[in-house]
Coordinates of N, CA and C in Angstrom, one line a residue:
Chain T
X1 N -5.2 -3.5 14.3 CA -4.3 -2.6 14.3 C -3.1 -3.4 14.0
X2 N -2.8 -2.5 13.3 CA -0.9 -3.3 12.3 C 0.2 -2.8 13.0
X3 N 0.3 -1.7 14.2 CA 1.1 -1.9 15.3 C 2.2 -0.6 14.5
X4 N 1.4 -0.2 13.2 CA 2.3 1.1 13.3 C 1.8 2.1 13.2
X5 N 2.0 3.4 13.9 CA 1.3 4.8 14.4 C 1.9 5.5 13.8
X6 N 0.9 6.3 13.1 CA 1.2 7.6 12.4 C 0.4 8.6 13.7
X7 N 1.7 9.9 13.1 CA 0.3 11.0 14.1 C 1.3 12.0 13.2
X8 N 0.2 13.7 12.4 CA -0.9 13.5 13.0 C -1.8 12.7 12.5
X9 N -3.3 12.5 13.0 CA -4.4 12.0 12.1 C -4.8 13.2 10.9
X10 N -4.9 14.1 11.5 CA -4.8 15.2 10.4 C -4.3 16.0 10.5
X11 N -3.8 17.1 9.7 CA -3.0 18.6 9.8 C -4.1 18.8 8.7
X12 N -4.5 20.1 8.9 CA -5.1 21.1 8.3 C -4.0 22.9 8.3
X13 N -3.6 22.8 7.3 CA -2.3 24.2 6.5 C -2.8 25.1 5.8
X14 N -1.8 25.9 5.5 CA -2.1 26.8 4.5 C -1.1 26.4 3.4
X15 N -1.2 27.1 1.7 CA 0.2 27.4 1.4 C 0.8 28.3 1.6
X16 N 1.9 27.7 1.6 CA 3.5 27.8 1.6 C 4.4 27.8 2.9
X17 N 3.1 26.7 3.9 CA 3.6 26.5 5.4 C 4.6 24.8 4.9
X18 N 5.0 25.0 5.7 CA 6.0 23.3 6.1 C 5.3 22.7 7.4
X19 N 4.9 21.5 6.7 CA 4.6 20.5 8.4 C 5.4 18.5 8.2
X20 N 5.2 18.4 9.9 CA 6.3 17.1 9.2 C 4.7 16.0 9.9
X21 N 5.2 15.1 9.0 CA 4.3 13.4 9.5 C 5.6 12.7 10.4
X22 N 4.8 12.1 11.1 CA 5.9 11.3 12.1 C 5.4 9.9 11.9
X23 N 5.8 8.8 12.2 CA 6.0 6.8 11.5 C 6.4 6.8 13.1
X24 N 5.7 6.0 13.7 CA 6.6 5.1 14.8 C 6.7 3.2 13.8
X25 N 7.3 2.8 13.7 CA 6.9 1.6 13.0 C 6.6 0.2 13.8
X26 N 6.7 -0.8 13.5 CA 6.4 -2.0 14.5 C 6.9 -2.3 15.2
X27 N 7.1 -2.7 16.1 CA 8.3 -3.3 17.2 C 9.3 -4.8 16.6
X28 N 10.9 -3.8 16.4 CA 11.1 -5.1 14.8 C 11.6 -4.8 13.7
X29 N 10.8 -3.8 13.3 CA 10.3 -3.3 12.3 C 12.1 -2.6 11.4
X30 N 12.7 -2.7 10.3 CA 13.9 -1.9 10.6 C 13.8 -1.0 9.0
X31 N 12.5 -1.3 8.5 CA 12.4 -0.3 7.4 C 11.4 0.4 7.9
X32 N 11.0 1.3 7.3 CA 9.8 2.9 7.2 C 10.2 3.2 5.5
X33 N 8.6 3.3 5.0 CA 8.5 3.2 3.8 C 6.8 4.8 4.2
X34 N 7.5 5.9 3.1 CA 5.9 6.9 2.8 C 5.3 6.4 1.7
X35 N 4.0 6.2 1.9 CA 3.3 6.5 0.0 C 2.2 7.5 0.3
X36 N 2.0 8.0 -0.7 CA 1.2 9.0 -0.8 C -0.1 8.6 -1.7
X37 N -1.2 8.8 -0.8 CA -2.1 8.5 -2.1 C -3.5 9.9 -1.3
X38 N -3.4 10.2 -3.6 CA -4.4 11.3 -4.2 C -5.5 11.0 -5.1
X39 N -6.0 11.6 -5.3 CA -7.5 11.6 -6.0 C -6.6 10.9 -7.8
X40 N -5.3 12.1 -8.0 CA -5.2 12.0 -9.4 C -4.3 10.8 -9.3
X41 N -3.5 10.7 -8.7 CA -1.6 9.9 -8.3 C -2.7 8.9 -7.7
X42 N -3.3 8.8 -7.1 CA -3.0 6.9 -7.2 C -2.1 6.8 -5.6
X43 N -2.2 5.6 -5.5 CA -0.8 5.2 -4.6 C 0.3 5.7 -4.7
X44 N 1.5 6.2 -4.7 CA 2.3 6.1 -5.0 C 3.5 6.2 -3.4
X45 N 4.8 5.2 -4.3 CA 5.4 5.3 -2.9 C 6.4 6.8 -3.1
X46 N 6.7 6.8 -1.8 CA 7.5 8.3 -2.3 C 8.9 8.4 -1.6
X47 N 9.3 6.8 -0.9 CA 10.5 7.0 0.1 C 10.7 5.7 1.2
X48 N 11.7 5.4 1.0 CA 11.5 3.7 1.7 C 13.4 4.2 3.1
X49 N 13.0 4.3 4.2 CA 14.6 3.8 4.7 C 14.8 2.9 5.9
X50 N 15.7 2.6 6.1 CA 16.4 1.0 6.6 C 17.8 0.7 7.7
X51 N 17.2 0.9 8.6 CA 17.9 1.0 10.0 C 18.5 3.0 9.9
X52 N 17.6 3.3 9.5 CA 18.5 4.8 9.3 C 19.3 5.6 8.0
X53 N 19.4 4.6 7.1 CA 19.5 5.1 5.5 C 18.5 4.7 4.7
X54 N 18.4 5.8 4.2 CA 18.0 5.8 2.6 C 17.8 4.4 2.1
X55 N 16.8 3.9 1.9 CA 17.0 3.3 0.6 C 16.4 2.9 -0.6
X56 N 15.4 3.4 -1.0 CA 15.0 3.6 -2.3 C 13.8 4.8 -2.5
X57 N 14.0 5.3 -3.4 CA 13.0 7.1 -3.5 C 12.1 6.5 -5.1
X58 N 11.5 7.7 -4.8 CA 10.4 6.7 -5.8 C 9.6 7.8 -6.5
X59 N 8.8 8.6 -5.9 CA 7.7 9.5 -6.8 C 8.3 11.6 -5.9
X60 N 9.4 10.8 -5.3 CA 9.4 12.3 -4.1 C 9.7 13.2 -4.5
X61 N 8.8 14.8 -4.4 CA 9.3 16.2 -4.4 C 10.4 16.5 -4.1
X62 N 11.0 17.4 -4.8 CA 12.4 17.9 -3.9 C 12.0 18.4 -3.0
X63 N 10.9 19.4 -2.6 CA 10.3 20.1 -1.9 C 9.7 19.2 -0.6
X64 N 10.1 17.6 -0.9 CA 10.2 16.9 0.3 C 10.8 16.4 1.0
X65 N 11.2 15.6 2.1 CA 12.6 15.2 2.5 C 11.5 13.9 3.6
X66 N 13.1 13.1 4.0 CA 12.4 12.1 5.3 C 13.7 12.1 5.7
X67 N 13.9 10.9 7.1 CA 14.8 10.7 7.6 C 14.0 9.6 8.9
X68 N 15.1 9.0 9.0 CA 14.8 7.7 10.1 C 15.8 7.6 11.3
X69 N 14.9 8.3 12.5 CA 16.5 8.3 13.8 C 16.9 6.7 14.2
X70 N 17.8 6.8 14.6 CA 18.0 5.8 15.7 C 17.0 4.7 16.4
X71 N 15.7 5.8 17.1 CA 15.4 5.1 17.7 C 13.8 4.1 16.7
X72 N 14.4 4.2 15.2 CA 13.9 4.1 14.0 C 12.6 4.6 13.9
X73 N 12.2 5.5 14.7 CA 11.2 6.4 13.9 C 11.6 7.2 12.7
X74 N 10.3 7.5 11.7 CA 10.6 8.7 10.8 C 9.5 9.7 10.9
X75 N 10.7 10.5 10.1 CA 9.8 11.9 10.2 C 9.7 12.3 8.7
X76 N 8.6 12.6 7.7 CA 8.3 13.4 6.7 C 8.2 14.7 6.5
X77 N 9.0 15.2 5.7 CA 8.7 17.0 5.8 C 7.8 17.2 4.5
X78 N 7.3 18.6 4.3 CA 6.8 18.9 3.5 C 6.9 20.2 3.7
X79 N 7.8 21.1 2.4 CA 7.6 22.1 2.8 C 6.9 22.9 1.0
X80 N 6.8 24.5 1.7 CA 6.4 25.3 0.3 C 4.8 24.8 -0.3
X81 N 4.6 24.2 0.7 CA 3.2 23.5 0.8 C 2.1 24.0 -0.4
X82 N 2.0 23.3 -1.5 CA 0.6 23.5 -2.7 C -0.3 22.9 -2.1
X83 N -0.9 23.7 -3.3 CA -2.9 22.7 -3.2 C -2.2 21.5 -3.6
X84 N -2.2 21.1 -4.3 CA -1.9 19.7 -5.1 C -1.5 19.0 -4.2
X85 N -0.2 19.2 -2.4 CA -0.1 18.3 -1.7 C -1.3 17.6 -1.0
X86 N -2.0 18.0 -1.0 CA -3.1 17.0 0.5 C -3.7 16.5 -0.3
X87 N -3.1 14.7 0.8 CA -3.7 14.2 0.2 C -3.3 13.3 1.8
X88 N -3.8 11.8 1.6 CA -3.4 10.8 2.4 C -1.3 10.5 2.2
X89 N -1.2 10.4 3.7 CA 0.6 10.0 3.5 C 0.2 8.9 4.6
X90 N 0.9 8.2 3.9 CA 1.4 6.1 4.4 C 2.0 6.4 5.4
X91 N 2.3 5.5 5.9 CA 3.9 5.0 6.6 C 3.3 3.6 6.9
X92 N 4.0 2.6 6.4 CA 4.1 1.3 5.8 C 5.7 1.1 6.9
X93 N 5.9 -0.3 6.8 CA 6.7 -0.3 7.3 C 7.0 -2.3 7.5
X94 N 8.2 -2.9 7.8 CA 8.4 -3.9 7.9 C 9.8 -4.0 8.4
X95 N 10.6 -6.0 8.0 CA 11.5 -5.8 9.4 C 12.4 -5.8 8.4
X96 N 12.6 -6.3 7.0 CA 14.1 -6.3 6.0 C 13.8 -5.3 5.1
X97 N 15.1 -4.9 4.3 CA 15.3 -3.9 3.8 C 14.3 -4.0 2.5
X98 N 14.5 -5.7 2.2 CA 13.6 -6.2 1.2 C 14.0 -7.8 1.0
X99 N 13.5 -8.4 -0.1 CA 13.3 -9.5 -0.2 C 11.8 -10.4 0.0
X100 N 12.8 -11.5 0.1 CA 11.3 -12.7 0.1 C 10.6 -12.5 1.2
X101 N 10.8 -12.3 2.0 CA 9.7 -12.5 3.3 C 9.5 -11.5 4.0
X102 N 9.6 -9.8 3.1 CA 9.2 -9.0 3.4 C 7.7 -8.4 3.7
X103 N 7.1 -8.4 4.2 CA 6.1 -8.0 3.8 C 5.8 -6.4 4.7
X104 N 5.0 -5.2 4.0 CA 4.5 -4.3 4.7 C 3.1 -4.4 5.1
X105 N 3.5 -3.7 6.2 CA 2.1 -3.0 7.1 C 1.7 -1.4 7.4
X106 N 0.5 -1.2 7.2 CA 0.5 -0.2 7.0 C -0.4 0.7 8.1
X107 N 0.2 2.2 8.3 CA -0.3 2.6 9.6 C -1.8 3.4 9.0
X108 N -2.0 3.8 10.6 CA -2.9 4.7 10.0 C -3.8 5.9 8.7
X109 N -2.3 6.2 8.4 CA -2.3 7.5 7.3 C -2.6 9.0 8.3
X110 N -1.7 9.6 7.3 CA -1.9 11.4 8.1 C -2.3 11.6 6.8
X111 N -3.6 12.7 7.1 CA -4.9 13.7 6.6 C -3.9 14.9 6.0
X112 N -3.5 15.4 5.1 CA -2.9 17.2 4.6 C -4.1 17.1 4.1
X113 N -4.5 18.6 4.6 CA -5.2 19.4 4.2 C -4.3 20.3 3.5
X114 N -4.4 21.3 2.1 CA -3.6 22.5 1.9 C -5.0 23.8 1.2
X115 N -4.4 24.4 2.4 CA -6.2 25.7 2.1 C -5.2 26.5 1.4
Chain S
X1 N 9.0 -0.9 -16.8 CA 8.7 -0.1 -15.3 C 7.2 -1.1 -15.1
X2 N 7.0 -1.6 -13.9 CA 6.1 -2.7 -13.7 C 4.7 -1.9 -13.8
X3 N 3.6 -2.7 -14.8 CA 2.7 -1.2 -13.8 C 1.8 -2.5 -13.6
X4 N 0.3 -2.3 -13.1 CA -0.4 -3.1 -12.7 C -2.2 -1.9 -12.7
X5 N -2.7 -3.3 -12.9 CA -4.0 -2.8 -13.6 C -5.0 -3.3 -12.8
X6 N -6.1 -2.4 -12.7 CA -7.3 -3.4 -12.6 C -8.1 -2.8 -12.9
X7 N -9.0 -2.9 -13.9 CA -10.0 -2.4 -15.0 C -10.9 -2.2 -14.5
X8 N -12.1 -2.4 -12.7 CA -13.2 -2.9 -13.0 C -13.3 -1.2 -11.7
X9 N -14.1 -0.5 -12.1 CA -12.9 0.7 -11.1 C -14.5 0.4 -10.0
X10 N -15.6 -0.1 -10.0 CA -16.4 -0.2 -8.6 C -17.5 -1.7 -9.5
X11 N -17.5 -2.6 -8.4 CA -18.5 -3.9 -7.9 C -18.7 -4.0 -6.6
X12 N -20.5 -4.7 -7.4 CA -21.2 -5.2 -6.1 C -21.4 -6.8 -6.0
X13 N -21.4 -6.3 -5.0 CA -22.0 -7.9 -4.4 C -23.3 -8.2 -4.0
X14 N -24.5 -9.0 -3.6 CA -25.5 -9.8 -2.5 C -24.5 -9.9 -1.8
X15 N -24.7 -10.0 -0.4 CA -24.0 -10.4 0.8 C -24.3 -12.4 0.3
X16 N -23.3 -12.8 1.4 CA -23.3 -14.5 1.1 C -23.0 -14.5 -0.1
X17 N -23.1 -14.0 -1.3 CA -22.4 -14.5 -2.4 C -21.2 -14.5 -2.8
X18 N -20.8 -14.3 -4.2 CA -18.9 -14.2 -4.4 C -18.8 -14.0 -5.5
X19 N -17.9 -13.2 -4.8 CA -17.4 -11.3 -6.0 C -16.1 -12.3 -6.7
X20 N -15.5 -11.8 -7.3 CA -13.7 -11.4 -8.7 C -13.9 -10.0 -8.7
X21 N -12.6 -9.9 -8.0 CA -12.0 -8.7 -7.8 C -10.5 -9.2 -9.6
X22 N -10.5 -8.4 -10.4 CA -9.5 -8.0 -11.3 C -8.9 -8.0 -11.5
X23 N -7.1 -8.6 -12.1 CA -6.0 -7.4 -12.0 C -5.3 -8.1 -12.7
X24 N -4.5 -7.3 -13.2 CA -3.5 -7.8 -14.2 C -1.8 -6.9 -14.0
X25 N -0.8 -7.4 -14.6 CA 0.2 -6.9 -14.1 C 1.1 -7.1 -15.4
X26 N 2.6 -6.0 -15.8 CA 3.3 -6.1 -16.5 C 4.5 -6.4 -15.9
X27 N 5.2 -6.4 -15.6 CA 6.5 -6.9 -15.9 C 7.7 -7.7 -16.5
X28 N 8.8 -7.8 -16.6 CA 9.6 -8.8 -17.5 C 10.4 -9.7 -16.5
X29 N 10.6 -9.1 -14.9 CA 10.6 -10.0 -14.1 C 10.1 -11.2 -14.0
X30 N 10.5 -13.3 -13.8 CA 10.4 -14.4 -13.3 C 9.6 -14.4 -11.8
X31 N 10.0 -13.6 -11.1 CA 10.1 -13.5 -9.8 C 9.8 -12.6 -9.3
X32 N 8.5 -12.5 -8.3 CA 8.2 -11.4 -7.4 C 7.0 -11.9 -6.7
X33 N 6.2 -10.9 -6.3 CA 5.1 -11.1 -5.3 C 4.5 -10.1 -5.4
X34 N 3.1 -9.9 -4.9 CA 1.5 -9.8 -5.5 C 0.9 -9.8 -4.2
X35 N 0.1 -8.6 -4.0 CA -0.7 -8.2 -2.8 C -1.7 -8.4 -2.9
X36 N -3.4 -8.2 -2.1 CA -4.6 -7.9 -2.2 C -4.4 -7.0 -0.8
X37 N -4.3 -5.3 -1.1 CA -4.6 -4.3 0.3 C -6.0 -4.5 -0.2
X38 N -7.2 -4.4 1.3 CA -8.3 -3.6 1.6 C -7.9 -2.2 2.3
X39 N -9.0 -1.6 1.6 CA -9.1 0.1 2.6 C -10.3 0.5 2.6
X40 N -10.9 0.0 4.2 CA -12.1 0.2 3.6 C -12.3 1.7 4.6
X41 N -13.5 2.2 4.7 CA -14.2 3.6 5.0 C -13.4 4.4 5.8
X42 N -12.6 3.4 6.8 CA -11.5 4.0 8.1 C -10.1 4.7 7.3
X43 N -9.8 4.1 6.3 CA -8.7 4.4 5.5 C -7.7 3.8 5.9
X44 N -7.5 2.5 6.8 CA -6.1 1.6 7.0 C -6.3 0.8 6.0
X45 N -4.9 0.9 5.8 CA -4.3 -0.3 4.4 C -4.3 -1.5 4.9
X46 N -5.1 -2.4 4.9 CA -5.5 -3.9 5.3 C -4.9 -5.2 4.1
X47 N -3.6 -6.0 4.9 CA -3.8 -6.8 4.0 C -4.2 -7.8 3.9
X48 N -4.9 -8.2 3.1 CA -5.7 -9.4 2.7 C -5.0 -10.8 2.2
X49 N -4.3 -10.6 1.5 CA -3.9 -12.2 0.8 C -2.6 -11.5 -0.2
X50 N -1.1 -12.1 0.3 CA 0.0 -12.6 -0.6 C 0.2 -13.5 -1.5
X51 N 1.2 -14.1 -2.6 CA 1.1 -14.6 -3.9 C 3.0 -14.6 -4.0
X52 N 2.9 -15.3 -3.9 CA 4.3 -16.2 -4.8 C 4.9 -16.0 -5.9
X53 N 5.4 -15.4 -6.4 CA 5.5 -15.6 -8.2 C 5.7 -17.2 -8.8
X54 N 6.7 -18.0 -7.8 CA 7.5 -19.1 -8.0 C 6.7 -20.1 -6.9
X55 N 5.4 -20.2 -6.4 CA 4.7 -20.9 -6.2 C 3.2 -20.7 -6.7
X56 N 3.2 -22.4 -7.5 CA 1.7 -22.6 -8.4 C 0.6 -22.6 -7.9
X57 N 0.8 -22.8 -6.4 CA -0.8 -23.1 -5.7 C -1.3 -21.6 -5.0
X58 N -2.1 -21.6 -5.9 CA -2.7 -19.8 -5.6 C -3.4 -19.9 -3.3
X59 N -2.8 -18.3 -3.4 CA -3.4 -18.6 -1.6 C -4.3 -18.6 -1.7
X60 N -4.3 -18.9 -0.6 CA -5.7 -18.8 0.4 C -6.4 -18.3 2.0
X61 N -6.7 -17.1 2.1 CA -7.3 -17.2 3.8 C -8.8 -16.9 3.8
X62 N -9.0 -17.4 4.3 CA -10.2 -17.7 4.8 C -11.3 -18.1 3.4
X63 N -12.4 -16.5 3.8 CA -13.1 -16.4 2.6 C -12.0 -16.0 1.0
X64 N -11.1 -15.7 1.5 CA -10.3 -15.1 0.2 C -9.3 -15.8 -0.5
X65 N -9.5 -16.4 -1.4 CA -8.8 -16.6 -2.7 C -8.2 -16.2 -4.1
X66 N -6.7 -16.3 -4.4 CA -6.4 -15.9 -5.4 C -6.6 -16.3 -6.9
X67 N -6.7 -16.1 -7.7 CA -6.1 -16.6 -8.9 C -4.9 -16.0 -10.2
X68 N -4.0 -16.7 -9.6 CA -2.7 -16.1 -9.9 C -2.3 -17.6 -11.3
X69 N -2.9 -16.4 -12.5 CA -2.3 -17.1 -13.9 C -0.8 -16.3 -14.4
X70 N 0.0 -16.7 -14.1 CA 1.9 -16.0 -14.1 C 1.6 -16.1 -15.9
X71 N 1.2 -16.4 -16.8 CA 1.5 -16.8 -18.0 C 0.8 -15.8 -18.1
X72 N -0.4 -15.2 -18.0 CA -1.5 -14.2 -18.4 C -1.3 -12.8 -17.9
X73 N 0.1 -13.2 -16.5 CA -0.3 -11.7 -15.9 C -1.1 -11.4 -15.2
X74 N -2.2 -12.2 -14.6 CA -3.1 -12.1 -14.2 C -3.4 -12.3 -12.2
X75 N -4.0 -11.8 -11.9 CA -4.3 -12.1 -10.5 C -5.4 -11.4 -9.7
X76 N -6.5 -12.7 -9.7 CA -7.8 -11.6 -9.5 C -8.2 -12.4 -8.1
X77 N -8.9 -11.8 -7.3 CA -9.2 -11.9 -6.2 C -10.3 -12.3 -5.7
X78 N -10.9 -13.7 -5.1 CA -12.3 -14.6 -5.0 C -12.2 -13.8 -3.8
X79 N -13.8 -13.5 -3.1 CA -14.2 -13.1 -2.1 C -15.6 -14.2 -2.0
X80 N -15.3 -15.3 -1.5 CA -17.0 -15.8 -0.9 C -17.0 -15.6 0.0
X81 N -18.5 -16.0 0.3 CA -19.4 -16.1 1.4 C -19.7 -14.2 1.2
X82 N -19.6 -13.0 1.0 CA -19.4 -11.8 1.4 C -19.8 -10.9 2.0
X83 N -19.4 -10.8 2.9 CA -19.8 -9.9 4.2 C -19.9 -8.4 3.8
X84 N -21.3 -7.3 4.8 CA -20.8 -5.9 4.5 C -20.0 -5.3 4.9
X85 N -19.3 -6.7 6.0 CA -17.3 -5.7 6.4 C -16.8 -5.7 5.5
X86 N -17.1 -6.8 4.2 CA -16.3 -6.7 3.2 C -15.9 -5.3 1.9
X87 N -17.2 -4.4 2.7 CA -17.4 -3.4 1.4 C -16.1 -2.8 1.7
X88 N -15.4 -2.5 0.9 CA -13.8 -1.0 0.8 C -13.3 -0.4 -1.0
X89 N -12.6 -0.4 -0.7 CA -12.1 0.0 -2.0 C -10.4 -1.6 -1.5
X90 N -10.6 -2.0 -2.5 CA -9.9 -3.4 -3.1 C -8.2 -2.9 -3.6
X91 N -7.0 -2.8 -3.8 CA -6.1 -2.8 -3.8 C -4.3 -3.5 -4.2
X92 N -4.8 -3.9 -5.6 CA -4.1 -4.7 -6.3 C -2.1 -4.5 -6.2
X93 N -1.7 -5.0 -5.9 CA -0.1 -4.1 -5.4 C 0.8 -5.5 -6.0
X94 N 2.1 -5.1 -6.3 CA 3.3 -5.9 -6.8 C 4.4 -5.2 -6.4
X95 N 5.4 -6.5 -6.2 CA 6.2 -6.1 -5.4 C 7.7 -7.4 -6.5
X96 N 9.1 -6.8 -7.0 CA 9.7 -7.7 -7.4 C 10.6 -8.0 -5.6
X97 N 10.9 -9.5 -6.0 CA 11.6 -10.1 -5.6 C 13.1 -9.0 -4.7
X98 N 13.4 -8.8 -5.6 CA 14.4 -7.6 -4.3 C 14.3 -6.9 -3.9
X99 N 13.1 -6.8 -4.4 CA 12.6 -5.1 -4.8 C 12.0 -4.7 -3.1
X100 N 11.3 -3.3 -2.9 CA 11.1 -2.9 -2.0 C 9.8 -2.4 -2.5
X101 N 9.4 -1.2 -3.0 CA 8.3 -0.3 -3.1 C 7.4 -1.3 -3.6
X102 N 6.2 -1.0 -3.2 CA 5.1 -1.2 -4.1 C 4.5 -0.9 -4.7
X103 N 3.9 -2.0 -6.5 CA 3.7 -0.6 -7.5 C 1.8 -1.0 -7.2
X104 N 0.9 0.0 -7.1 CA -0.1 -0.5 -6.1 C -1.4 0.0 -8.2
X105 N -2.1 -0.9 -8.0 CA -3.5 -0.5 -8.8 C -4.2 0.3 -8.9
X106 N -5.0 1.1 -9.3 CA -5.6 2.4 -8.8 C -7.0 1.9 -8.2
X107 N -7.2 0.7 -7.6 CA -8.5 0.1 -6.9 C -9.2 -0.4 -7.2
X108 N -10.4 -0.9 -6.5 CA -11.7 -1.4 -6.7 C -12.3 -1.2 -6.4
X109 N -13.8 -0.4 -6.0 CA -14.4 -0.5 -5.1 C -15.7 -1.3 -4.4
X110 N -15.4 -1.6 -3.7 CA -16.5 -3.1 -3.3 C -17.7 -2.5 -2.9
X111 N -18.9 -2.4 -3.5 CA -20.2 -3.5 -2.1 C -21.0 -4.0 -2.0
X112 N -21.7 -4.1 -0.9 CA -22.2 -5.1 -0.4 C -23.4 -5.1 0.1
X113 N -24.0 -5.8 -1.0 CA -25.6 -5.4 -0.6 C -26.6 -6.4 0.1
X114 N -27.2 -5.8 1.4 CA -27.7 -6.6 2.0 C -29.3 -7.0 1.6

């Protein structure tokens, strides 16, 4: 158990809908990262938040957005869902924003299925 | 842009034997970090081992060790005394020393035969 929690574990929804994925980082970690794992794209970095502020952006679609709250939990919002958004979404956390000693620990993931 | 390549989509090993998974990467940076993550059927991503590029000594964690060849940009994972619980997808990942995001390879499925 990494100490990172994600809810829900599974989510099934229809095209055009909007969903919210939630992540609670390990105790003491200030950074939260979101990754997407799909069959065609592999594991891709989406976005990072550090202590409430957006820190880095990767291949995140405009239909997706994220935020980190004062209690450091994070939410990833996916809207106007398409079939291709079906994937495993991971949250990871680390103590720092970046740097030498920073190692990311992953949550169990949320499996999103868009029908 | 940094890239990570895992050229072996699938590998098999007999229980108690040793197997080596390959990883190469491309970067212009001199300082960076390399990781191996394990993803069992549960889909959880588990950190196996990490290597700092400035360290010449290869990292070791119990039955897991790496062969880090900086000049060749190669970072292979050796699993000794393979166990059934080692069966999983293994991902090689890269991060710059100042950065944050992990860049992953495509993964290698490891099957362990009893």
